[in-house]
mmCIF file of C-alpha atoms in Angstrom:
data_model
loop_
_atom_site.group_PDB
_atom_site.id
_atom_site.type_symbol
_atom_site.label_atom_id
_atom_site.label_comp_id
_atom_site.label_asym_id
_atom_site.label_seq_id
_atom_site.Cartn_x
_atom_site.Cartn_y
_atom_site.Cartn_z
ATOM 1 C CA MET A 1 15.942 -1.127 -17.981
ATOM 2 C CA GLU A 2 14.382 0.129 -21.161
ATOM 3 C CA ALA A 3 11.459 2.492 -21.227
ATOM 4 C CA PRO A 4 8.434 0.183 -21.294
ATOM 5 C CA PRO A 5 6.494 -0.210 -24.542
ATOM 6 C CA VAL A 6 3.457 1.988 -24.958
ATOM 7 C CA THR A 7 0.999 -0.842 -24.267
ATOM 8 C CA VAL A 8 2.157 -1.338 -20.687
ATOM 9 C CA MET A 9 2.585 2.336 -19.982
ATOM 10 C CA PRO A 10 0.463 3.653 -17.129
ATOM 11 C CA VAL A 11 -2.865 4.978 -18.205
ATOM 12 C CA THR A 12 -2.839 8.735 -18.115
ATOM 13 C CA GLY A 13 -5.591 11.237 -18.570
ATOM 14 C CA GLY A 14 -8.338 9.123 -17.044
ATOM 15 C CA THR A 15 -9.079 6.981 -20.062
ATOM 16 C CA ILE A 16 -10.224 4.013 -17.976
ATOM 17 C CA ASN A 17 -13.289 4.993 -16.053
ATOM 18 C CA MET A 18 -13.799 2.531 -13.213
ATOM 19 C CA MET A 19 -17.162 2.300 -11.504
ATOM 20 C CA GLU A 20 -17.992 0.868 -8.133
ATOM 21 C CA TYR A 21 -21.192 -1.164 -7.933
ATOM 22 C CA LEU A 22 -22.346 -1.279 -4.339
ATOM 23 C CA LEU A 23 -24.983 -2.920 -2.141
ATOM 24 C CA GLN A 24 -25.096 -2.299 1.584
ATOM 25 C CA GLY A 25 -26.710 -3.775 4.642
ATOM 26 C CA SER A 26 -26.030 -4.506 8.269
ATOM 27 C CA VAL A 27 -26.262 -7.300 10.832
ATOM 28 C CA LEU A 28 -26.517 -7.132 14.581
ATOM 29 C CA ASP A 29 -23.429 -8.215 16.491
ATOM 30 C CA GLN A 30 -25.075 -11.415 17.671
ATOM 31 C CA SER A 31 -25.784 -12.531 14.074
ATOM 32 C CA LEU A 32 -22.225 -11.964 12.906
ATOM 33 C CA ASP A 33 -21.079 -15.546 13.301
ATOM 34 C CA SER A 34 -23.870 -17.051 11.237
ATOM 35 C CA LEU A 35 -23.254 -14.511 8.459
ATOM 36 C CA LEU A 36 -19.515 -15.226 8.448
ATOM 37 C CA HIS A 37 -20.288 -18.942 8.363
ATOM 38 C CA ARG A 38 -22.561 -18.484 5.355
ATOM 39 C CA LEU A 39 -20.011 -16.298 3.577
ATOM 40 C CA ARG A 40 -17.280 -18.854 4.160
ATOM 41 C CA GLY A 41 -19.499 -21.378 2.419
ATOM 42 C CA LEU A 42 -20.497 -19.160 -0.504
ATOM 43 C CA CYS A 43 -17.250 -17.396 -1.278
ATOM 44 C CA ASP A 44 -13.994 -18.490 -2.855
ATOM 45 C CA ASN A 45 -12.303 -21.142 -0.817
ATOM 46 C CA ILE A 46 -9.492 -19.045 0.543
ATOM 47 C CA GLU A 47 -8.767 -18.133 4.120
ATOM 48 C CA PRO A 48 -10.902 -15.038 4.815
ATOM 49 C CA GLU A 49 -8.786 -11.990 5.418
ATOM 50 C CA SER A 50 -9.194 -9.854 8.521
ATOM 51 C CA PHE A 51 -8.347 -6.192 8.507
ATOM 52 C CA ALA A 52 -8.129 -3.184 10.792
ATOM 53 C CA ASP A 53 -8.078 0.135 8.958
ATOM 54 C CA HIS A 54 -8.030 3.762 9.948
ATOM 55 C CA GLU A 55 -9.906 5.975 7.505
ATOM 56 C CA LEU A 56 -9.587 9.743 7.327
ATOM 57 C CA VAL A 57 -12.088 11.674 5.252
ATOM 58 C CA TYR A 58 -10.730 14.877 3.723
ATOM 59 C CA LEU A 59 -12.660 17.777 2.214
ATOM 60 C CA LEU A 60 -11.489 20.395 -0.226
ATOM 61 C CA LYS A 61 -13.848 23.337 -0.285
ATOM 62 C CA GLY A 62 -14.104 25.405 -3.408
ATOM 63 C CA ARG A 63 -15.655 28.796 -3.894
ATOM 64 C CA GLN A 64 -18.910 27.205 -4.930
ATOM 65 C CA GLY A 65 -20.522 23.818 -5.178
ATOM 66 C CA ASN A 66 -20.020 20.711 -3.126
ATOM 67 C CA PRO A 67 -16.702 20.077 -1.421
ATOM 68 C CA PHE A 68 -14.402 17.555 -3.051
ATOM 69 C CA ILE A 69 -14.115 14.458 -0.861
ATOM 70 C CA LEU A 70 -11.168 12.092 -0.661
ATOM 71 C CA ARG A 71 -10.805 9.122 1.649
ATOM 72 C CA ALA A 72 -7.379 8.147 2.929
ATOM 73 C CA ARG A 73 -7.032 4.745 4.527
ATOM 74 C CA ARG A 74 -4.152 3.060 6.245
ATOM 75 C CA SER A 75 -3.857 -0.406 7.626
ATOM 76 C CA LEU A 76 -3.374 -0.644 11.376
ATOM 77 C CA ALA A 77 -2.363 -4.282 11.031
ATOM 78 C CA HIS A 78 0.323 -3.557 8.398
ATOM 79 C CA PRO A 79 1.732 -0.155 9.289
ATOM 80 C CA THR A 80 4.387 -0.256 6.537
ATOM 81 C CA ALA A 81 1.864 -0.919 3.753
ATOM 82 C CA PRO A 82 1.101 2.024 1.430
ATOM 83 C CA TRP A 83 -1.808 4.312 2.174
ATOM 84 C CA HIS A 84 -4.928 3.936 0.080
ATOM 85 C CA LEU A 85 -6.485 7.090 -1.327
ATOM 86 C CA ARG A 86 -9.967 6.836 -2.765
ATOM 87 C CA TYR A 87 -12.187 9.166 -4.723
ATOM 88 C CA LEU A 88 -15.878 8.277 -4.968
ATOM 89 C CA GLY A 89 -18.093 10.187 -7.369
ATOM 90 C CA GLN A 90 -21.756 11.052 -7.039
ATOM 91 C CA PRO A 91 -24.037 8.020 -7.443
ATOM 92 C CA GLU A 92 -25.395 7.706 -10.980
ATOM 93 C CA VAL A 93 -29.047 8.530 -11.110
ATOM 94 C CA GLY A 94 -29.627 6.588 -14.321
ATOM 95 C CA ASP A 95 -31.653 3.478 -14.626
ATOM 96 C CA LYS A 96 -34.014 2.676 -11.763
ATOM 97 C CA SER A 97 -34.081 -0.982 -12.778
ATOM 98 C CA ARG A 98 -30.377 -1.339 -12.024
ATOM 99 C CA HIS A 99 -29.922 -3.337 -8.854
ATOM 100 C CA ALA A 100 -26.885 -1.641 -7.388
ATOM 101 C CA LEU A 101 -25.670 1.824 -6.590
ATOM 102 C CA VAL A 102 -23.163 2.871 -9.244
ATOM 103 C CA ARG A 103 -20.538 5.534 -8.727
ATOM 104 C CA ASN A 104 -17.235 6.549 -10.200
ATOM 105 C CA CYS A 105 -14.236 5.346 -8.255
ATOM 106 C CA VAL A 106 -10.507 6.118 -8.377
ATOM 107 C CA ASP A 107 -8.149 4.125 -6.168
ATOM 108 C CA VAL A 108 -4.618 5.344 -5.652
ATOM 109 C CA ALA A 109 -1.883 3.743 -3.604
ATOM 110 C CA ALA A 110 0.259 6.404 -1.988
ATOM 111 C CA SER A 111 3.291 6.846 0.223
ATOM 112 C CA HIS A 112 3.103 7.651 3.919
ATOM 113 C CA SER A 113 3.441 11.380 3.335
ATOM 114 C CA LEU A 114 -0.196 11.407 2.173
ATOM 115 C CA PRO A 115 -1.780 13.304 5.134
ATOM 116 C CA ASP A 116 0.840 16.084 4.946
ATOM 117 C CA PHE A 117 0.483 16.190 1.214
ATOM 118 C CA LEU A 118 -3.316 16.487 1.284
ATOM 119 C CA ASN A 119 -3.012 19.323 3.803
ATOM 120 C CA GLU A 120 -0.634 21.127 1.470
ATOM 121 C CA MET A 121 -3.147 20.672 -1.364
ATOM 122 C CA GLY A 122 -5.716 22.474 0.753
ATOM 123 C CA PHE A 123 -7.664 19.448 1.975
ATOM 124 C CA ARG A 124 -8.831 19.456 5.578
ATOM 125 C CA MET A 125 -9.636 16.367 7.604
ATOM 126 C CA ASP A 126 -13.360 16.240 8.264
ATOM 127 C CA HIS A 127 -13.825 13.048 10.233
ATOM 128 C CA GLU A 128 -12.124 9.735 10.905
ATOM 129 C CA PHE A 129 -13.068 6.247 11.954
ATOM 130 C CA VAL A 130 -11.641 2.807 12.487
ATOM 131 C CA ALA A 131 -13.023 -0.157 10.545
ATOM 132 C CA LYS A 132 -12.268 -3.693 11.677
ATOM 133 C CA GLY A 133 -13.597 -6.765 10.004
ATOM 134 C CA HIS A 134 -13.299 -9.433 7.347
ATOM 135 C CA ILE A 135 -13.068 -9.540 3.563
ATOM 136 C CA PHE A 136 -14.471 -12.306 1.399
ATOM 137 C CA ARG A 137 -14.218 -12.706 -2.337
ATOM 138 C CA LYS A 138 -16.162 -14.535 -4.944
ATOM 139 C CA GLY A 139 -14.585 -13.875 -8.308
ATOM 140 C CA ALA A 140 -14.864 -10.148 -8.849
ATOM 141 C CA LEU A 141 -17.373 -9.747 -6.020
ATOM 142 C CA LYS A 142 -16.019 -8.423 -2.766
ATOM 143 C CA VAL A 143 -17.821 -8.706 0.533
ATOM 144 C CA VAL A 144 -16.627 -6.605 3.449
ATOM 145 C CA VAL A 145 -18.077 -7.148 6.909
ATOM 146 C CA SER A 146 -16.812 -4.498 9.268
ATOM 147 C CA LYS A 147 -17.349 -2.834 12.603
ATOM 148 C CA LEU A 148 -17.028 0.936 12.538
ATOM 149 C CA SER A 149 -15.719 2.792 15.585
ATOM 150 C CA ARG A 150 -15.104 6.426 16.219
ATOM 151 C CA ALA A 151 -11.857 7.687 17.674
ATOM 152 C CA LEU A 152 -12.518 9.301 21.055
ATOM 153 C CA VAL A 153 -9.316 11.339 20.845
ATOM 154 C CA PRO A 154 -8.576 12.657 17.327
ATOM 155 C CA GLY A 155 -5.845 10.619 15.673
ATOM 156 C CA ASN A 156 -5.704 8.006 18.430
ATOM 157 C CA THR A 157 -6.804 4.658 17.029
ATOM 158 C CA ASP A 158 -6.283 2.735 20.271
ATOM 159 C CA ASN A 159 -9.029 4.582 22.091
ATOM 160 C CA THR A 160 -12.213 3.952 20.103
ATOM 161 C CA GLU A 161 -15.895 3.468 20.690
ATOM 162 C CA PRO A 162 -18.174 1.390 18.424
ATOM 163 C CA LEU A 163 -20.598 3.507 16.422
ATOM 164 C CA SER A 164 -23.404 0.954 16.730
ATOM 165 C CA LEU A 165 -24.314 -2.547 17.842
ATOM 166 C CA SER A 166 -24.135 -3.760 14.239
ATOM 167 C CA TYR A 167 -21.677 -4.724 11.555
ATOM 168 C CA LEU A 168 -21.744 -3.001 8.186
ATOM 169 C CA VAL A 169 -21.969 -5.420 5.265
ATOM 170 C CA GLU A 170 -20.925 -4.198 1.827
ATOM 171 C CA LEU A 171 -21.004 -6.094 -1.436
ATOM 172 C CA SER A 172 -19.064 -4.352 -4.169
ATOM 173 C CA VAL A 173 -17.550 -4.846 -7.605
ATOM 174 C CA LEU A 174 -15.179 -2.603 -9.502
ATOM 175 C CA ALA A 175 -15.814 -2.643 -13.235
ATOM 176 C CA PRO A 176 -15.366 -0.355 -16.225
ATOM 177 C CA ALA A 177 -18.340 1.896 -16.905
ATOM 178 C CA GLY A 178 -21.274 0.330 -18.710
ATOM 179 C CA GLN A 179 -20.875 -3.275 -17.509
ATOM 180 C CA ASP A 180 -24.298 -3.440 -15.957
ATOM 181 C CA THR A 181 -24.451 -7.236 -15.969
ATOM 182 C CA VAL A 182 -22.359 -7.206 -12.778
ATOM 183 C CA SER A 183 -25.319 -5.760 -10.897
ATOM 184 C CA GLU A 184 -27.282 -8.906 -11.868
ATOM 185 C CA ASP A 185 -24.558 -11.107 -10.374
ATOM 186 C CA MET A 186 -24.599 -8.983 -7.265
ATOM 187 C CA ARG A 187 -28.337 -9.296 -6.915
ATOM 188 C CA SER A 188 -28.276 -13.083 -7.176
ATOM 189 C CA PHE A 189 -25.437 -13.243 -4.647
ATOM 190 C CA ALA A 190 -27.337 -10.947 -2.289
ATOM 191 C CA GLU A 191 -30.383 -13.246 -2.650
ATOM 192 C CA GLN A 192 -28.297 -16.114 -1.298
ATOM 193 C CA LEU A 193 -27.474 -14.147 1.829
ATOM 194 C CA LYS A 194 -31.106 -13.632 2.740
ATOM 195 C CA PRO A 195 -32.480 -13.740 5.371
ATOM 196 C CA LEU A 196 -29.202 -13.331 7.278
ATOM 197 C CA VAL A 197 -28.670 -9.906 5.769
ATOM 198 C CA HIS A 198 -30.669 -7.786 3.344
ATOM 199 C CA LEU A 199 -28.300 -6.014 0.983
ATOM 200 C CA GLU A 200 -29.869 -3.000 -0.648
ATOM 201 C CA LYS A 201 -29.109 -0.191 -2.991
ATOM 202 C CA ILE A 202 -28.738 2.705 -0.562
ATOM 203 C CA ASP A 203 -28.463 6.251 -1.759
ATOM 204 C CA PRO A 204 -25.998 8.008 0.570
ATOM 205 C CA LYS A 205 -27.697 11.334 -0.173
ATOM 206 C CA ARG A 206 -30.888 10.086 1.420
ATOM 207 C CA LEU A 207 -29.065 9.626 4.711
ATOM 208 C CA MET A 208 -27.515 13.071 4.844
ATOM 209 C CA MET B 1 18.718 2.997 -6.309
ATOM 210 C CA GLY B 2 21.958 4.777 -5.513
ATOM 211 C CA VAL B 3 23.146 8.363 -5.422
ATOM 212 C CA THR B 4 22.007 10.458 -8.362
ATOM 213 C CA CYS B 5 23.142 13.788 -9.734
ATOM 214 C CA VAL B 6 21.192 15.656 -12.406
ATOM 215 C CA CYS B 7 22.777 18.582 -14.192
ATOM 216 C CA GLN B 8 22.357 20.747 -17.226
ATOM 217 C CA VAL B 9 24.994 20.575 -19.913
ATOM 218 C CA PRO B 10 25.466 23.744 -21.970
ATOM 219 C CA VAL B 11 25.047 23.452 -25.721
ATOM 220 C CA VAL B 12 28.444 23.652 -27.419
ATOM 221 C CA GLU B 13 28.867 26.941 -29.230
ATOM 222 C CA GLY B 14 28.136 26.681 -32.909
ATOM 223 C CA LYS B 15 26.389 23.337 -32.469
ATOM 224 C CA SER B 16 22.758 22.359 -32.092
ATOM 225 C CA VAL B 17 21.255 20.520 -29.114
ATOM 226 C CA GLN B 18 21.165 17.345 -31.178
ATOM 227 C CA GLN B 19 24.827 17.632 -32.172
ATOM 228 C CA THR B 20 25.899 18.248 -28.586
ATOM 229 C CA VAL B 21 23.914 15.204 -27.428
ATOM 230 C CA GLU B 22 25.582 13.079 -30.115
ATOM 231 C CA GLN B 23 28.966 14.327 -28.996
ATOM 232 C CA LEU B 24 28.170 13.241 -25.415
ATOM 233 C CA HIS B 25 27.045 9.821 -26.673
ATOM 234 C CA LYS B 26 30.288 9.440 -28.578
ATOM 235 C CA ARG B 27 32.366 10.328 -25.532
ATOM 236 C CA LEU B 28 30.472 7.860 -23.356
ATOM 237 C CA GLU B 29 30.917 5.116 -25.924
ATOM 238 C CA GLN B 30 34.625 5.869 -26.120
ATOM 239 C CA LEU B 31 34.817 5.422 -22.355
ATOM 240 C CA GLY B 32 33.290 1.992 -22.760
ATOM 241 C CA ALA B 33 29.737 2.779 -21.640
ATOM 242 C CA VAL B 34 27.086 0.518 -23.154
ATOM 243 C CA LYS B 35 23.768 1.852 -24.405
ATOM 244 C CA GLN B 36 20.835 0.242 -22.589
ATOM 245 C CA GLY B 37 17.618 1.527 -24.073
ATOM 246 C CA SER B 38 16.042 4.894 -23.506
ATOM 247 C CA PHE B 39 14.481 6.901 -20.701
ATOM 248 C CA PHE B 40 12.114 9.767 -20.079
ATOM 249 C CA VAL B 41 11.208 12.086 -17.236
ATOM 250 C CA ASP B 42 8.235 14.413 -17.574
ATOM 251 C CA CYS B 43 6.606 17.079 -15.474
ATOM 252 C CA GLU B 44 3.123 18.612 -15.561
ATOM 253 C CA THR B 45 2.398 21.777 -13.621
ATOM 254 C CA TYR B 46 -0.880 22.451 -11.842
ATOM 255 C CA HIS B 47 -2.056 25.503 -9.966
ATOM 256 C CA ALA B 48 -4.848 25.717 -7.442
ATOM 257 C CA THR B 49 -7.900 27.571 -8.702
ATOM 258 C CA THR B 50 -9.440 27.884 -5.267
ATOM 259 C CA ASN B 51 -6.898 30.158 -3.725
ATOM 260 C CA THR B 52 -8.255 31.360 -0.415
ATOM 261 C CA GLY B 53 -5.139 32.922 1.080
ATOM 262 C CA ALA B 54 -3.689 36.279 0.098
ATOM 263 C CA GLN B 55 -0.335 34.919 -1.090
ATOM 264 C CA PRO B 56 -0.166 33.018 -4.386
ATOM 265 C CA SER B 57 -0.659 29.306 -3.952
ATOM 266 C CA LYS B 58 2.225 26.937 -4.480
ATOM 267 C CA LEU B 59 2.474 25.074 -7.739
ATOM 268 C CA LEU B 60 1.858 21.343 -7.787
ATOM 269 C CA TYR B 61 4.095 19.236 -10.017
ATOM 270 C CA VAL B 62 3.099 15.776 -11.208
ATOM 271 C CA MET B 63 6.113 13.929 -12.579
ATOM 272 C CA HIS B 64 6.834 10.541 -14.158
ATOM 273 C CA ASN B 65 10.081 8.676 -14.507
ATOM 274 C CA SER B 66 10.578 5.708 -16.841
ATOM 275 C CA GLU B 67 12.725 4.149 -14.099
ATOM 276 C CA THR B 68 9.558 3.766 -11.979
ATOM 277 C CA PRO B 69 7.002 3.355 -14.784
ATOM 278 C CA LEU B 70 3.953 2.639 -12.607
ATOM 279 C CA SER B 71 4.414 5.599 -10.265
ATOM 280 C CA CYS B 72 3.471 9.225 -10.226
ATOM 281 C CA LEU B 73 5.796 11.440 -8.244
ATOM 282 C CA VAL B 74 4.039 14.520 -6.970
ATOM 283 C CA LEU B 75 5.893 17.493 -5.538
ATOM 284 C CA PHE B 76 5.274 20.936 -4.117
ATOM 285 C CA ASP B 77 8.000 23.558 -4.389
ATOM 286 C CA GLY B 78 10.032 22.939 -1.254
ATOM 287 C CA GLY B 79 7.072 21.190 0.326
ATOM 288 C CA PRO B 80 5.956 17.645 0.956
ATOM 289 C CA THR B 81 6.310 15.027 -1.759
ATOM 290 C CA LEU B 82 4.133 12.052 -2.550
ATOM 291 C CA ALA B 83 4.851 8.822 -4.388
ATOM 292 C CA ALA B 84 1.605 7.417 -5.726
ATOM 293 C CA ASP B 85 0.571 4.923 -8.367
ATOM 294 C CA ALA B 86 -0.371 5.915 -11.893
ATOM 295 C CA ASN B 87 -4.018 6.421 -10.941
ATOM 296 C CA PHE B 88 -2.990 9.740 -9.446
ATOM 297 C CA ASP B 89 -3.156 11.106 -13.003
ATOM 298 C CA VAL B 90 -6.799 10.050 -13.147
ATOM 299 C CA LEU B 91 -7.415 11.748 -9.822
ATOM 300 C CA MET B 92 -5.955 15.006 -11.144
ATOM 301 C CA VAL B 93 -8.538 14.878 -13.948
ATOM 302 C CA LYS B 94 -11.269 14.604 -11.300
ATOM 303 C CA LEU B 95 -9.699 17.506 -9.427
ATOM 304 C CA LYS B 96 -9.624 19.779 -12.459
ATOM 305 C CA SER B 97 -12.056 22.265 -10.975
ATOM 306 C CA HIS B 98 -9.615 22.774 -8.082
ATOM 307 C CA PHE B 99 -6.267 22.263 -9.801
ATOM 308 C CA GLN B 100 -5.763 23.533 -13.302
ATOM 309 C CA ASN B 101 -3.184 22.049 -15.624
ATOM 310 C CA ALA B 102 -0.868 24.744 -16.947
ATOM 311 C CA LYS B 103 -0.860 23.196 -20.426
ATOM 312 C CA GLY B 104 2.044 25.139 -21.883
ATOM 313 C CA HIS B 105 4.213 24.156 -18.941
ATOM 314 C CA LYS B 106 4.694 20.492 -19.753
ATOM 315 C CA VAL B 107 8.420 19.752 -19.771
ATOM 316 C CA GLU B 108 10.092 16.489 -20.515
ATOM 317 C CA SER B 109 13.534 15.060 -20.946
ATOM 318 C CA ARG B 110 14.023 12.083 -23.232
ATOM 319 C CA GLY B 111 17.094 10.330 -24.436
ATOM 320 C CA ALA B 112 19.447 7.399 -24.221
ATOM 321 C CA ARG B 113 20.409 5.423 -21.163
ATOM 322 C CA TYR B 114 23.981 4.193 -20.763
ATOM 323 C CA ARG B 115 25.523 1.764 -18.306
ATOM 324 C CA TYR B 116 29.183 1.983 -17.338
ATOM 325 C CA ALA B 117 30.064 -0.482 -14.568
ATOM 326 C CA ASP B 118 28.201 0.824 -11.490
ATOM 327 C CA PHE B 119 27.268 4.087 -13.181
ATOM 328 C CA LEU B 120 24.023 4.727 -14.992
ATOM 329 C CA ILE B 121 24.086 7.723 -17.312
ATOM 330 C CA LYS B 122 21.065 9.318 -18.962
ATOM 331 C CA VAL B 123 21.567 11.990 -21.573
ATOM 332 C CA GLY B 124 18.283 13.715 -22.330
ATOM 333 C CA THR B 125 17.011 16.476 -24.539
ATOM 334 C CA VAL B 126 14.769 18.766 -22.518
ATOM 335 C CA THR B 127 11.739 19.816 -24.541
ATOM 336 C CA MET B 128 8.966 22.286 -23.823
ATOM 337 C CA SER B 129 6.008 22.458 -26.194
ATOM 338 C CA SER B 130 8.011 20.379 -28.715
ATOM 339 C CA SER B 131 11.003 22.687 -28.902
ATOM 340 C CA ALA B 132 14.364 21.502 -27.612
ATOM 341 C CA ARG B 133 15.401 23.780 -24.787
ATOM 342 C CA GLY B 134 18.487 22.189 -23.330
ATOM 343 C CA ILE B 135 20.367 19.057 -22.339
ATOM 344 C CA SER B 136 20.120 17.156 -19.074
ATOM 345 C CA VAL B 137 22.616 14.602 -17.832
ATOM 346 C CA GLU B 138 21.736 12.280 -14.974
ATOM 347 C CA VAL B 139 24.466 10.191 -13.413
ATOM 348 C CA GLU B 140 23.617 7.538 -10.888
ATOM 349 C CA TYR B 141 26.175 5.617 -8.885
ATOM 350 C CA SER B 142 24.211 2.548 -7.915
ATOM 351 C CA ALA B 143 26.737 0.991 -5.546
ATOM 352 C CA CYS B 144 26.369 3.517 -2.732
ATOM 353 C CA VAL B 145 23.547 5.325 -0.944
ATOM 354 C CA VAL B 146 25.576 7.866 1.027
ATOM 355 C CA PRO B 147 26.219 10.968 -1.120
ATOM 356 C CA GLY B 148 29.123 12.156 1.015
ATOM 357 C CA ASP B 149 30.969 8.873 0.489
ATOM 358 C CA CYS B 150 30.832 8.731 -3.291
ATOM 359 C CA TRP B 151 30.546 12.329 -4.439
ATOM 360 C CA ASN B 152 34.238 12.697 -5.298
ATOM 361 C CA LEU B 153 34.149 9.498 -7.323
ATOM 362 C CA MET B 154 31.042 10.660 -9.171
ATOM 363 C CA LYS B 155 32.600 14.027 -9.822
ATOM 364 C CA GLU B 156 35.705 12.454 -11.279
ATOM 365 C CA PHE B 157 33.636 10.184 -13.478
ATOM 366 C CA MET B 158 31.525 13.087 -14.698
ATOM 367 C CA GLN B 159 34.622 15.101 -15.513
ATOM 368 C CA SER B 160 35.750 12.276 -17.773
ATOM 369 C CA PHE B 161 32.968 12.953 -20.256
ATOM 370 C CA LEU B 162 31.562 16.374 -19.325
ATOM 371 C CA GLY B 163 34.902 18.146 -18.987
ATOM 372 C CA PRO B 164 35.131 21.113 -16.673
ATOM 373 C CA SER B 165 31.355 21.831 -16.547
ATOM 374 C CA VAL B 166 30.780 19.490 -13.601
ATOM 375 C CA PRO B 167 28.202 20.657 -11.068
ATOM 376 C CA ASP B 168 28.576 20.967 -7.322
ATOM 377 C CA LEU B 169 27.024 18.499 -4.925
ATOM 378 C CA PRO B 170 23.259 18.792 -5.561
ATOM 379 C CA SER B 171 21.548 20.905 -2.917
ATOM 380 C CA VAL B 172 19.143 18.045 -2.083
ATOM 381 C CA PHE B 173 22.185 16.321 -0.586
ATOM 382 C CA SER B 174 24.080 19.245 0.857
ATOM 383 C CA SER B 175 21.046 19.991 3.010
ATOM 384 C CA LYS B 176 21.253 16.439 4.348
ATOM 385 C CA ALA B 177 25.021 16.354 4.994
ATOM 386 C CA GLU B 178 25.993 12.771 5.740
ATOM 387 C CA GLY B 179 22.404 11.605 5.824
ATOM 388 C CA LEU B 180 21.329 8.487 4.014
ATOM 389 C CA PHE B 181 19.877 8.799 0.561
ATOM 390 C CA ALA B 182 16.304 7.586 0.546
ATOM 391 C CA PRO B 183 16.683 4.393 -1.475
ATOM 392 C CA ALA B 184 13.058 3.395 -1.936
ATOM 393 C CA ASP B 185 11.812 6.269 -4.061
ATOM 394 C CA CYS B 186 13.464 8.582 -6.548
ATOM 395 C CA MET B 187 12.302 11.834 -4.937
ATOM 396 C CA ASP B 188 15.810 13.293 -4.670
ATOM 397 C CA THR B 189 16.254 12.675 -8.381
ATOM 398 C CA MET B 190 12.875 14.190 -9.212
ATOM 399 C CA ASN B 191 13.642 17.244 -7.087
ATOM 400 C CA GLN B 192 16.799 17.757 -9.107
ATOM 401 C CA TYR B 193 14.946 17.392 -12.413
ATOM 402 C CA LEU B 194 12.327 19.837 -11.182
ATOM 403 C CA GLU B 195 15.029 22.366 -10.323
ATOM 404 C CA LEU B 196 16.616 21.884 -13.735
ATOM 405 C CA PHE B 197 13.281 22.185 -15.565
ATOM 406 C CA SER B 198 12.392 25.451 -13.812
ATOM 407 C CA LYS B 199 15.839 26.815 -14.637
ATOM 408 C CA ILE B 200 15.435 25.869 -18.300
ATOM 409 C CA ARG B 201 11.887 27.238 -18.406
ATOM 410 C CA LYS B 202 13.169 30.651 -17.379
ATOM 411 C CA GLN B 203 15.847 30.654 -20.066
ATOM 412 C CA GLN B 204 15.423 32.299 -23.427
ATOM 413 C CA VAL B 205 14.631 29.966 -26.308
ATOM 414 C CA LEU B 206 17.908 28.834 -27.836
ATOM 415 C CA PRO B 207 18.340 30.191 -31.330
ATOM 416 C CA GLY B 208 18.046 27.561 -34.026
ATOM 417 C CA SER B 209 17.013 24.773 -31.658
ATOM 418 C CA GLY B 210 13.774 23.807 -33.433
ATOM 419 C CA VAL B 211 11.930 20.499 -33.238
ATOM 420 C CA ARG B 212 14.101 17.430 -32.836
#
C-alpha cells in the first residue's frame, strides 16, 4: 500500500473545528411511547436503533482553572466495539438569537485500553452512568431518547438505579463552526415535537 | 499484519545516509524485491505540564504510521498504549495546557517500501528537525503471527541484504516468549520505532549528514 495522497491524509493540528448544536428536553416515562411514535413518523425511514451505553466522566485537574473533562463511552450491547472518547468545550456565549446551545466537540474512537490510558495521563474518573435508549436520525439531525441510571456499585453496570422517572431527549447536530443555519433547522424540527416534548437551549452551567 | 522487526542500520563509513540507503535499495532490487510506493512513521513527544508528583512525569508519544493512515498510536514509555482515530491529534491541541508538545523532538522516518514474496521491507531515513540522523529498516513477515516460529527465517532473510549487522529478536517479543503477536494493531511495531527513535535522538549528529 502506498502512502495516501495528502488530500486524504488525516487532519492534524485541529484544522477542522467541529461544533455540536444541542437542544435538550425530557419526557415522563408514561409519555415515552407517544414520543417514539411521533419520532418514527418524522425521522428518516430506517429502523430506529436502540443502544445501551456506559459512560465514564474523567477529570484532569490542573494547577489552576477548571478541570479538563473527557467522556469515555462504551457500548454494553456491542462489547467489542471501540470506545468513544468525547471532549465538549464550554458553550459559546455569542449570539442570544441563536436557537441552540453551541459548543466545541471532538469525537475520538479509541481502543479498549482507554480507561488505563486516561489514568496514566493523570485523568481520574469522576462519575459514571448507564444510558439506555433509542436513536433517530433525520438527515444531519440526531435525536437521542435515553434513560439515565446510576451504577449502585462502581463499575458494575448490571446493578443500576434510574436517576429519574423521565427520559432525556436530545436533539443535536455536528457541524463545522459558523454554520448557524443548522440551528434554524433544529428549531423547526423541535416545533414539530411540541407538545410531546419541549426542546430548549439549556445552559449546563446554570444547573451546576 | 505479521511479525515485524525494526532495526537501525549503521551508515557505511565514508558514505552519506542517502548513499547508504541507495545501496540498500540496490541490494533489495538485486534480490528481486519490488518497490511498492513509500511509507512514513512519525512521532511527536508531549510532556505533562501539571506534574503533581515528585518524580518527573512520563513522556507521552503520539505516533502515526502510513500503514494505518487513519489512526493515531499513542504510547507511554513502558506504559499503556492506545490506538485511536486521527481526531486524537485534535484532542491533543485541546489538551495543550496540560500536555506540551516538545517541538524540537519530532522524529520521523520516511522512505521506500519493498515487497519480496511474504516479506515487506521499509527502508527509511530518520530525520529530526530536518536533518538526517540515521537509517531504519523494518522487515515484516506477513505470513506468520508467532515471532518464535518465524524469527530464524526473518533473520536469514535480513542477513541477505543487511549482512552481519542483523539485530536480535526485538525485546517486545522476547518478553512475550511464544505468545501471539497482536495482529489487529501495530503497537509492537510502534514500540520498536519508538525505541529506535530514542536511541537515535541520543546519538551525536552525524558529520556531513545535512538535509536530504
